[in-house]
XYZ file of C-alpha atoms in Angstrom:
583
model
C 0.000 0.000 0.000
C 1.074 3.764 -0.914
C 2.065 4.385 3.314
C 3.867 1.405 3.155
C 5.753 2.098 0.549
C 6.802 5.242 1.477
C 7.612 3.881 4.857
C 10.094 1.417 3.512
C 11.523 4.239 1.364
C 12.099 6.154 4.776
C 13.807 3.154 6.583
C 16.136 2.595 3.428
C 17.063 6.245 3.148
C 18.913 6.633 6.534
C 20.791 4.630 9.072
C 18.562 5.627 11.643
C 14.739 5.940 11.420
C 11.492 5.383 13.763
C 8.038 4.471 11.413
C 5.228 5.708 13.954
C 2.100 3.626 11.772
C -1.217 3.355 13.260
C -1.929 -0.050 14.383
C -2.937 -2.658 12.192
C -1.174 -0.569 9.039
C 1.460 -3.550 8.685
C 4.967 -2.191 10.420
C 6.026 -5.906 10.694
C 5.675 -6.604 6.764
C 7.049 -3.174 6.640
C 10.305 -3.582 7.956
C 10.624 -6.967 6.371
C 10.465 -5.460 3.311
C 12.933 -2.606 3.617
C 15.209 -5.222 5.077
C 14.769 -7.092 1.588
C 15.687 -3.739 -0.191
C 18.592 -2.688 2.190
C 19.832 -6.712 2.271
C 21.871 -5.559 5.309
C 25.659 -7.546 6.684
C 25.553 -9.550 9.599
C 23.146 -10.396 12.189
C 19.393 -8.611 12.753
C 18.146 -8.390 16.066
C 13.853 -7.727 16.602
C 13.031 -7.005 20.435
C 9.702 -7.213 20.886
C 7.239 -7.969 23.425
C 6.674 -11.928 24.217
C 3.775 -12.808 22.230
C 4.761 -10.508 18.638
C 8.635 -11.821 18.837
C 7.108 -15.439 19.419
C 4.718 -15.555 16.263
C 3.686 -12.356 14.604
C 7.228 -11.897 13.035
C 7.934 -15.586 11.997
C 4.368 -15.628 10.887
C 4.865 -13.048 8.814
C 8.276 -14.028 7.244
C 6.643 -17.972 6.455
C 3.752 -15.914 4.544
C 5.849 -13.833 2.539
C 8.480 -16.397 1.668
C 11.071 -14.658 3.076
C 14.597 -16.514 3.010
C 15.929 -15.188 5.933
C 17.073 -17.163 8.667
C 15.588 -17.277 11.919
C 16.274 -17.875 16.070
C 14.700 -16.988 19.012
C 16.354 -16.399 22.401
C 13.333 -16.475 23.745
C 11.782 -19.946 22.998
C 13.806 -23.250 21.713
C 12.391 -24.940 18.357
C 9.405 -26.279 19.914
C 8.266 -22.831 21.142
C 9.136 -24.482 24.584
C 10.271 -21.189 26.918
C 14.230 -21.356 27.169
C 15.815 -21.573 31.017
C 18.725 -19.145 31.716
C 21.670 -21.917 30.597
C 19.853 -22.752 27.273
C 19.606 -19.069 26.367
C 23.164 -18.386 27.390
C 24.347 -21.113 24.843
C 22.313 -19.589 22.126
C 23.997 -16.478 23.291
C 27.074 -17.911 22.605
C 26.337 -19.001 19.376
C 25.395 -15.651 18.074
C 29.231 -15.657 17.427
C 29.563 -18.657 15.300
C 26.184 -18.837 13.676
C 26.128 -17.394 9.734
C 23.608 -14.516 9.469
C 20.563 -14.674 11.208
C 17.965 -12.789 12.518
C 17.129 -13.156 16.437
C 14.475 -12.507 19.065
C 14.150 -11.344 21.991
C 11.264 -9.798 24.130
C 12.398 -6.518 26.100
C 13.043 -7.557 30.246
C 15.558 -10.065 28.718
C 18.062 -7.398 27.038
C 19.416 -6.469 30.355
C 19.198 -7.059 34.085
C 19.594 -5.746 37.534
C 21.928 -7.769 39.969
C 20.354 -10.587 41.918
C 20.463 -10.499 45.718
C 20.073 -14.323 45.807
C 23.627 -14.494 43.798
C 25.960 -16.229 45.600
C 28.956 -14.340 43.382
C 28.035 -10.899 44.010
C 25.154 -10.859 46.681
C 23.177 -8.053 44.629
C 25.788 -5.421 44.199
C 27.269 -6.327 41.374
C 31.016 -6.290 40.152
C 32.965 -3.205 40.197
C 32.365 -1.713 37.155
C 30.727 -4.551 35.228
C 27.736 -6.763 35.460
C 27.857 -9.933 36.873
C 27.020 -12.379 34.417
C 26.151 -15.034 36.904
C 22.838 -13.578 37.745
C 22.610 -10.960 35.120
C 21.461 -12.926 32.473
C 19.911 -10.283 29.930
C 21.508 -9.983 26.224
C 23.710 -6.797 26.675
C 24.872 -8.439 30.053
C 26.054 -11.634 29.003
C 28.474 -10.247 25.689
C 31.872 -10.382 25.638
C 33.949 -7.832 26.814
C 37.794 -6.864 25.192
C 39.641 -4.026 25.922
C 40.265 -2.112 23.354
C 41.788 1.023 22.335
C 39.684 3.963 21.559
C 39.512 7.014 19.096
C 40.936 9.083 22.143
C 44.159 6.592 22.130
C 43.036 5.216 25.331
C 41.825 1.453 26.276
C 38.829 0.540 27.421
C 36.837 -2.819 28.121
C 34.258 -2.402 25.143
C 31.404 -4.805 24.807
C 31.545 -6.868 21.687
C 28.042 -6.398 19.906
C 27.390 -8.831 16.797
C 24.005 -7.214 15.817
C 24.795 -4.358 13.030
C 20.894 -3.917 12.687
C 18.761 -3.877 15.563
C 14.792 -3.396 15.296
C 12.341 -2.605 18.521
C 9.141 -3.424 17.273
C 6.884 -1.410 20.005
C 9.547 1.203 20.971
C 7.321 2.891 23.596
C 8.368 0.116 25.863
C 11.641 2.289 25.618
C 10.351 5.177 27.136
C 11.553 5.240 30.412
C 15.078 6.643 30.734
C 15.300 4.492 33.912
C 14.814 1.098 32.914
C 17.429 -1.208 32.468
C 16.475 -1.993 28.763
C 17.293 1.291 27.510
C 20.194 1.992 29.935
C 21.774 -1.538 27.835
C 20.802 -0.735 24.942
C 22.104 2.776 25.302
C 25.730 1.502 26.728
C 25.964 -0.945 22.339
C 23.827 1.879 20.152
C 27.467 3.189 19.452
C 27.920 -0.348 17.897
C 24.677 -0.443 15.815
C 25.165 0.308 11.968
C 21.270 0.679 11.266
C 18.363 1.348 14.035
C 14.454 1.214 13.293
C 12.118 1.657 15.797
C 8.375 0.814 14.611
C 5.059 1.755 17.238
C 1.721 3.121 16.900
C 1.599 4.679 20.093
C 5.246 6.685 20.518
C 3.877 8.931 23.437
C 1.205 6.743 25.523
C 1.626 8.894 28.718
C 2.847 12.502 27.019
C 5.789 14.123 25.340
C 7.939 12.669 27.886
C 8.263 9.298 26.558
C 10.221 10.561 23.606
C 13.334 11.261 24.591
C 14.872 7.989 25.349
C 13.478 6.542 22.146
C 14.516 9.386 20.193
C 17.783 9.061 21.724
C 18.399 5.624 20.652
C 18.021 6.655 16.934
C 20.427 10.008 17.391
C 22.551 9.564 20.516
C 21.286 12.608 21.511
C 21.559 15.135 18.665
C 17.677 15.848 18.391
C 16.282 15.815 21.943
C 19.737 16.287 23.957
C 22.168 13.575 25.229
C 20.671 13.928 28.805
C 16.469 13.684 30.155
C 17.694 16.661 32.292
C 18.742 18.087 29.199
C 15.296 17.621 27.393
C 13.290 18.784 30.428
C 14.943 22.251 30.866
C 14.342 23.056 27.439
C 10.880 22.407 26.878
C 9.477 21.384 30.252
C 8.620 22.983 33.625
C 8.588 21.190 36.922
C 5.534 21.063 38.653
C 6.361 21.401 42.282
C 4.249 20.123 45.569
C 5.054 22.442 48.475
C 6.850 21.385 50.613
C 8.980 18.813 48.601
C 12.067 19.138 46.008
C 11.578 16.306 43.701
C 8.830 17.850 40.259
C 5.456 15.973 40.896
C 5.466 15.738 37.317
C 7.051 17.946 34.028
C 4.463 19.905 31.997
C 5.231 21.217 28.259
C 6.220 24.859 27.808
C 3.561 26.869 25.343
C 5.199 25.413 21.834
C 6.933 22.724 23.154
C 5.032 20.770 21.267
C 5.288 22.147 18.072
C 9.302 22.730 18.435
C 9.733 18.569 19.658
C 7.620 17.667 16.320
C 10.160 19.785 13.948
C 13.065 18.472 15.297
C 12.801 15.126 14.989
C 11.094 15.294 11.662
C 13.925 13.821 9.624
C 13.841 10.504 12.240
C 10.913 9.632 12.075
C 7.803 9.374 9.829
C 3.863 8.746 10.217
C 1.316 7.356 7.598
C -2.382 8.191 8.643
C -4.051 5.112 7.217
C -5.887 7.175 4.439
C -4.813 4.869 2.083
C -5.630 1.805 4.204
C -9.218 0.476 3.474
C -10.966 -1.311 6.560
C -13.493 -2.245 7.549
C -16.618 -0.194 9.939
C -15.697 0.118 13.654
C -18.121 0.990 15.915
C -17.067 0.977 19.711
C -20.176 0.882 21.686
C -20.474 1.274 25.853
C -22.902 -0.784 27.535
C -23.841 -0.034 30.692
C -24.713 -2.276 34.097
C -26.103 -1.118 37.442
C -25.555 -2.001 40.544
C -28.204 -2.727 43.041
C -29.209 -0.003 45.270
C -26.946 -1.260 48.639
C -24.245 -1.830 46.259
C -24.352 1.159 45.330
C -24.334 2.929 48.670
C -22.028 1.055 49.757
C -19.654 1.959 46.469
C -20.009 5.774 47.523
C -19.082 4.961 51.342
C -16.463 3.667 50.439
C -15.305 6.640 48.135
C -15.853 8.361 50.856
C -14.127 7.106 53.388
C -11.544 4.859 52.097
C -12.533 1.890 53.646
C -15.157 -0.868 53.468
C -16.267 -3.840 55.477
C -16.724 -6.939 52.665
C -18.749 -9.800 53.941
C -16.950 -13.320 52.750
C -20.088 -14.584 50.820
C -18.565 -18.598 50.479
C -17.659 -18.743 54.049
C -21.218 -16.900 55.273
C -23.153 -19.625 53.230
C -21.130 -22.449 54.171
C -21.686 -21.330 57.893
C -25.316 -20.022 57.282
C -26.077 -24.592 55.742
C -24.110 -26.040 58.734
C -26.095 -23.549 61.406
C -29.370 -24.240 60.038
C -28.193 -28.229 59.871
C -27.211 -27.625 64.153
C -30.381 -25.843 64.548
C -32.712 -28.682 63.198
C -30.963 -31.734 64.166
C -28.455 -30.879 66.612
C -29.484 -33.131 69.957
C -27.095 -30.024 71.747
C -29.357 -28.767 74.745
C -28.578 -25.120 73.593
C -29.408 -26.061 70.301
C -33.209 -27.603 71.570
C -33.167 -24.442 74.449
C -33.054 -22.468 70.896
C -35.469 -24.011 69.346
C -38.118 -24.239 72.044
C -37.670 -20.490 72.692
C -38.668 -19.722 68.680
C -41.373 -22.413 68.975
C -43.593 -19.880 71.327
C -42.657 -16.942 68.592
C -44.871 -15.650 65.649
C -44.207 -13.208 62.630
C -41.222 -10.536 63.502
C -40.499 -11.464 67.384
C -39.942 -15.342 65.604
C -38.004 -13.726 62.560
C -35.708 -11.452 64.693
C -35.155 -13.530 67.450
C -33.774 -16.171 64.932
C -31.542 -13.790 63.521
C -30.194 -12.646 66.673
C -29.585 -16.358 67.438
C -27.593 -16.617 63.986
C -25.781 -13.594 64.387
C -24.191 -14.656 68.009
C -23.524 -18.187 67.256
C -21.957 -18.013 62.980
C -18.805 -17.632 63.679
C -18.450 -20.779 65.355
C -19.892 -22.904 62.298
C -17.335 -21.126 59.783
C -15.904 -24.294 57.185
C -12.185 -22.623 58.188
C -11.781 -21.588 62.414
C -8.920 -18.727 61.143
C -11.562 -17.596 58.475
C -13.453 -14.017 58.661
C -16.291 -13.814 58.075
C -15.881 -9.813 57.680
C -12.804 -8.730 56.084
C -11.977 -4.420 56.103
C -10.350 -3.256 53.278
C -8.595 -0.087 53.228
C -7.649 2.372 50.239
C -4.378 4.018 51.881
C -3.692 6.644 49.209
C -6.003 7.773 45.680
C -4.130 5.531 43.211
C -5.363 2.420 45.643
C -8.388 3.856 45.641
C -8.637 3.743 42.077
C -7.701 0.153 41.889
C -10.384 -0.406 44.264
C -13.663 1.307 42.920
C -12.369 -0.665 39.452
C -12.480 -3.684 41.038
C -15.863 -3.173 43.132
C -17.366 -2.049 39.121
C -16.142 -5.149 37.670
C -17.485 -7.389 40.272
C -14.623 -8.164 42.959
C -12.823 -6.679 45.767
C -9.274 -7.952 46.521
C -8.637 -8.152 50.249
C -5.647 -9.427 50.754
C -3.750 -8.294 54.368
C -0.575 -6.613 53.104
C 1.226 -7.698 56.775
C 0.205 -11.288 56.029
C 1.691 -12.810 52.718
C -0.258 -16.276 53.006
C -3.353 -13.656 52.085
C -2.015 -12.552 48.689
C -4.150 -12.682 45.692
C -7.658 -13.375 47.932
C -10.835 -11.626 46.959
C -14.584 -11.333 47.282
C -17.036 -11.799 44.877
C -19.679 -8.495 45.023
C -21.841 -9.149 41.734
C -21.669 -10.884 38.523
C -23.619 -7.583 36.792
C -20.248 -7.727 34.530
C -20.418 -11.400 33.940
C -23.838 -11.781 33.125
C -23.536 -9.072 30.640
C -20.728 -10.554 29.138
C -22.809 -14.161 28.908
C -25.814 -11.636 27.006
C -23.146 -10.506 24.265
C -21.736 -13.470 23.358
C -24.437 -15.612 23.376
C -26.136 -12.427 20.943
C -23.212 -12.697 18.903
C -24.365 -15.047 15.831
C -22.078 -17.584 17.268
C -18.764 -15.770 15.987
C -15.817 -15.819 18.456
C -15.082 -12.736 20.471
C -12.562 -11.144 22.402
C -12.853 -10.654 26.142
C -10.346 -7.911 27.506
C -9.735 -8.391 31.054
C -7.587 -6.481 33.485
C -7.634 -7.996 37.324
C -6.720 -11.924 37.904
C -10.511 -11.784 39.792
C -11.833 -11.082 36.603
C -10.164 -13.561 34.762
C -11.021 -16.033 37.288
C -14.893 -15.032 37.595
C -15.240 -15.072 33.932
C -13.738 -18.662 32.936
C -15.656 -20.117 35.659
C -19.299 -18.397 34.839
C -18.892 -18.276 31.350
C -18.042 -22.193 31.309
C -20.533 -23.024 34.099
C -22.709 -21.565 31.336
C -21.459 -23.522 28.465
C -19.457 -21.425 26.936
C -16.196 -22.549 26.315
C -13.959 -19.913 27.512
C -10.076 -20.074 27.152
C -7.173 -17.771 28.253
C -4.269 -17.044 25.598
C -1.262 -17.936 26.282
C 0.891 -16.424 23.763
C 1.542 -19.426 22.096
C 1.600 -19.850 18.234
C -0.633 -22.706 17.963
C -3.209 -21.120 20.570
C -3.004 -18.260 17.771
C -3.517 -20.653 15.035
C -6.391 -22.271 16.597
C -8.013 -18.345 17.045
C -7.476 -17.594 13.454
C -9.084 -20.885 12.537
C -12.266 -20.096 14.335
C -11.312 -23.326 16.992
C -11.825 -21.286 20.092
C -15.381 -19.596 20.900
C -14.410 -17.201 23.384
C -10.659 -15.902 24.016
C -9.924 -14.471 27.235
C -6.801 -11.648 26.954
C -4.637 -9.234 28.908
C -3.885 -5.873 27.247
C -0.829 -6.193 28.958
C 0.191 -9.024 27.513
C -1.299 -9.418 24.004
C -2.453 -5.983 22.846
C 0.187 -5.177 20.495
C 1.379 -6.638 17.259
C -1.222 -10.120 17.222
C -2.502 -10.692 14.054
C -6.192 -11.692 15.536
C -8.235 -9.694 12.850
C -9.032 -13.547 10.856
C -10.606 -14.892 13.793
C -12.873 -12.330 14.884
C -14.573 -8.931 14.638
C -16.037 -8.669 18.288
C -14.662 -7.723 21.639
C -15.587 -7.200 25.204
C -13.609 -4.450 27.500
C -14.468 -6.364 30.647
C -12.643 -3.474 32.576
C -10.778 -0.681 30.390
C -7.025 0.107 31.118
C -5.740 3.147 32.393
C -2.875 3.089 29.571
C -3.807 4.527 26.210
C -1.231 2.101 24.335
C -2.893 -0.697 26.029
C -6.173 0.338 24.992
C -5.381 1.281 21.311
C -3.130 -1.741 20.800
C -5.780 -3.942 22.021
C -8.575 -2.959 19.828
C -6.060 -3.152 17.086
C -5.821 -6.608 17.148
C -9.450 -6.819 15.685
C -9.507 -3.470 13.927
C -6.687 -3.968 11.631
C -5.226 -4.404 7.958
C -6.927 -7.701 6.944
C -10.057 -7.614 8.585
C -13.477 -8.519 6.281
C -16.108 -7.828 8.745
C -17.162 -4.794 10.178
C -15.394 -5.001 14.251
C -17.992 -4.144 16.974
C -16.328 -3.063 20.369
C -18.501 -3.330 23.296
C -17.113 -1.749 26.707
C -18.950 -2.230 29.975
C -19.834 0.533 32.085
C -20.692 0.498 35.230
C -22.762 3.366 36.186
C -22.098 5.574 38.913
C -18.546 4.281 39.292
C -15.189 5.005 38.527
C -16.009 3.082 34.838
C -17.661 6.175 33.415
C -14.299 8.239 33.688
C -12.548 5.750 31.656
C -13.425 6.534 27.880
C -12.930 10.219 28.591
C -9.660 10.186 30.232
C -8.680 7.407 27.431
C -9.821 9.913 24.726
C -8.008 12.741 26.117
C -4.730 11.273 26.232
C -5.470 9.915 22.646
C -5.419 13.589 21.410
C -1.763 14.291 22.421
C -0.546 11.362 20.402
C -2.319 11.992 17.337
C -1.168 15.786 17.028
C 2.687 14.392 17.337
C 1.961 11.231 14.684
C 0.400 14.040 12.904
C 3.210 16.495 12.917
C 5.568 14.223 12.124
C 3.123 12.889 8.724
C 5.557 12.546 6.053
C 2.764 12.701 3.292
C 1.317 15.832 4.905
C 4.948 17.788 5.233
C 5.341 16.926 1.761
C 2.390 18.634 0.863
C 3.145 21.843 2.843
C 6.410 22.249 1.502
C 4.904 21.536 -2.408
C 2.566 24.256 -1.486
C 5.356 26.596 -0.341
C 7.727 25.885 -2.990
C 4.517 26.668 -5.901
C 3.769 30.077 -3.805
C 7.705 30.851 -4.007
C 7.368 30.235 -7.776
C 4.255 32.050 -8.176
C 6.304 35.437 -6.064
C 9.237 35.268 -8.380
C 7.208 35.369 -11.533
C 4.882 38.210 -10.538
C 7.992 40.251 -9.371
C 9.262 39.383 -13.066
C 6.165 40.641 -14.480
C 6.670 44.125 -12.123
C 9.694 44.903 -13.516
């Protein structure tokens, strides 16, 4: 397609260059194809994240017919995961192997000490990693010393990959990681660098400078963040502290960061890309009234007493089992006192009699039957109104690690709305994006009580398959985990937002897996809403973040700078002949 094209014109004309394409626009057969054009020497590395470096990629390349040859440090043949030792010999090979092109998935390019190793107890060695617990890519190269362009010698890192591809740079945005500090310590080595997303700035301007930095070392944005902030940012300060709360873009910032890195990267809107209708759609649940209330206590006050429904019942059966049959004189005292007791005096004396004798028919003697959760900050509290919209409340003890991961069930409203869609869905498969473990759990377990035959994605290739061959009715997924770069678009055009993320690249890359280059049916998006909650901020905070991105893909839209400057150069044209015609 015309964007394409132009995009692998871009990546061929310069050693350096990031393709910002919307998703589902085809970046992976993008770069593959420049990479057929350029036909570059030595090894290609692709990091990407698990699930695109496992099967979108290789999928691709089997497709196309590509002859280029192919290893992954990430899984061995069988797409079995490899343990540290196997990957370190593959590592190793690297040296030996002809050309090849590798991948890896982003945590495993470089790591922080371990404080389990028994070599260097978490510090590290003095001035180099430790490659006994350090196992990521940069970490575990060769070092040589070798004499610089200064005269003096150094231990430099041997790097065999002269081309080196991040497919989803954003996941470079943090200065601070350890992915883009090892990257950062080789890019000197690198002969050619692409970096392909759809989302470059998720969270804000911010997020460009280390990515920007790995194309230019530093000529565009500035070779430090501290650098980069004082010239277009200003620190937003707390009283009372030092550290910025957060850095907000000077008036033009904006404008100034798209024009200088204009000649690094590129942008296609899709306008040549034909798909299919997409109509995203929020569907809205409500919460019974003492729900409800008990939703905007807890706003309110940060904390909230949650009954443990399985243990109540449990305890509520083997009470009204003692109560009937139990040959206990308290039990027949009980019983002859409610036998003398008619309409409320009968029905509240029994519950009294419940209430002061429960706890002692609990399944589990440690178990409470009334756990207290407490919000300590906003960003838990948050978290918390999420989860009480989607249906659960986690309420684990953070003093007591045994209690990690536990949770109470509040309603199903979520579920059962789920259950509607599906089963009103023609029978096609559909997507379910979820984004707490309750969730996941509380769907495959009502959804399949139901008979409907739910399944969680594991990343795998042949779970992918099986998707795209319309095998598997209803696929549960994490945005987290598989919302970017999954051809999905061949086995379905529906998907549920069971709870919607608070990152915009999580968002967009998930409903690109439907919504994408390929895709024959029209995609429906359905995203439930729970109203009166924390839900009904979601699309609009989504949205707004959503218009920050698409000014800078905008700004930086080869096509449309092209047109500007035609525009200019015809009005310069059209000056110098009417000043001819003046004289």
């Amino acid at each position: 397609m015309p964007h394409q094209q132009q995009a692998i014109d871009f990546i061929a004309s310069r050693p350096a260059s990031g393709v910002w394409l919307g998703v589902g626009a085809g970046k992976t057969i993008t770069a593959l194809s420049a990479l057929q054009l350029i036909r570059p020497l030595g090894h290609i590395l692709v990091i990407a994240p698990v699930a695109i470096a496992r099967s979108t990629w290789l999928d691709e390349i089997e497709e196309r017919g590509f002859t280029i040859r192919t290893r992954s440090l990430i899984v061995d043949d069988r797409d079995r995961k490899l343990n540290k030792q196997a990957r370190r010999e593959r590592i190793l090979q690297v040296f030996t192997d002809p050309p090849t092109m590798y991948f890896i998935n982003q945590e495993l390019i470089a790591r922080s000490p371990d404080k389990r190793c028994k070599v260097c107890h978490g510090d590290g060695l003095k001035d180099r990693t430790c490659t006994a617990c350090q196992t990521g890519l940069v970490d575990q190269m060769p070092i040589q010393k070798l004499r610089g362009a200064d005269g003096k010698i150094r231990d430099t890192i041997i790097w065999p990959f002269q081309t080196v591809i991040i497919d989803e740079s954003q996941e470079f945005k943090s200065h601070a990681s350890n992915r883009f500090k090892g990257l950062k310590k080789v890019r000197p080595a690198i002969s050619r660098f692409i970096e392909l997303t759809g989302t470059p700035a998720p969270n804000g301007l911010e997020d460009l400078w280390s990515q920007i930095y790995l194309l230019d070392q530093g000529q565009a944005l500035g070779e430090t963040i501290t650098e980069f902030r004082r010239r277009w940012f200003t620190p937003k300060m707390i009283p009372g502290t030092t550290t910025p709360a957060a850095w907000l873009p000077n008036t033009g910032a904006e404008q100034q960061i798209h024009r200088v890195i204009s000649h690094l990267v590129m942008s296609a809107q899709n306008t040549a890309v034909v798909l299919p209708p997409l109509t995203i759609e929020n569907i809205h649940v409500k919460l019974p009234v003492h729900l409800m209330d008990a939703y905007k206590a807890f706003k309110r006050e940060l904390v909230i007493d949650v009954i443990n429904e399985a243990a109540r019942r449990k305890a509520e059966l083997a009470y009204e089992q003692w109560m009937q049959h139990s040959p206990q004189p308290e039990a027949q005292v009980i019983r002859d006192h409610l036998a003398t007791l008619t309409g409320t005096a009968l029905s509240d004396a029994y519950e009294k009699f419940k209430a002061s004798k429960i706890q002692d028919f609990l399944h589990d003697p440690d178990a409470q039957l009334i756990k207290t959760v407490i919000a300590e900050n906003q960003a838990v509290l948050t978290s918390k109104l999420m989860q009480f919209a989607s249906g659960t409340l986690y309420t684990a003890d953070p003093d007591d690690p045994s209690t990690k991961g536990q949770y109470e069930i509040l309603h199903d409203e979520k579920v059962q709305m789920t259950e509607y869609l599906i089963r009103n869905n023609g029978g096609d498969p559909v997507l379910v994006a979820y984004h707490f473990k309750s969730d996941r759990e509380q769907l495959m377990l009502k959804l399949n009580r139901a008979g409907i035959k739910a399944e969680i994605f594991d990343g795998s290739r042949e779970m992918k398959q099986r998707w795209s061959s319309k095998q598997i009715q209803v696929m549960l997924i994490h945005p987290a985990s598989a919302g970017a770069g999954l051809n999905l678009q061949h086995g379905g055009s529906t998907m549920i937002w069971y709870t919607l993320p608070f990152s915009l690249k999580h968002y967009l890359q998930t409903n690109g897996r439907l919504f994408r280059t390929g895709q024959t049916k029209p995609v429906r998006i359905y995203q439930l809403i729970t109203k009166g909650t924390q839900d009904e901020r979601m699309p609009v905070a989504l949205q707004t973040k959503e218009l920050t991105q698409d000014r800078l893909i905008q700004a930086v839209d080869v096509e449309a700078n092209l047109k500007i400057a035609l525009m200019e150069e015809i009005g310069d044209d059209l000056n110098d002949l009417w000043t001819t015609m003046q004289v």
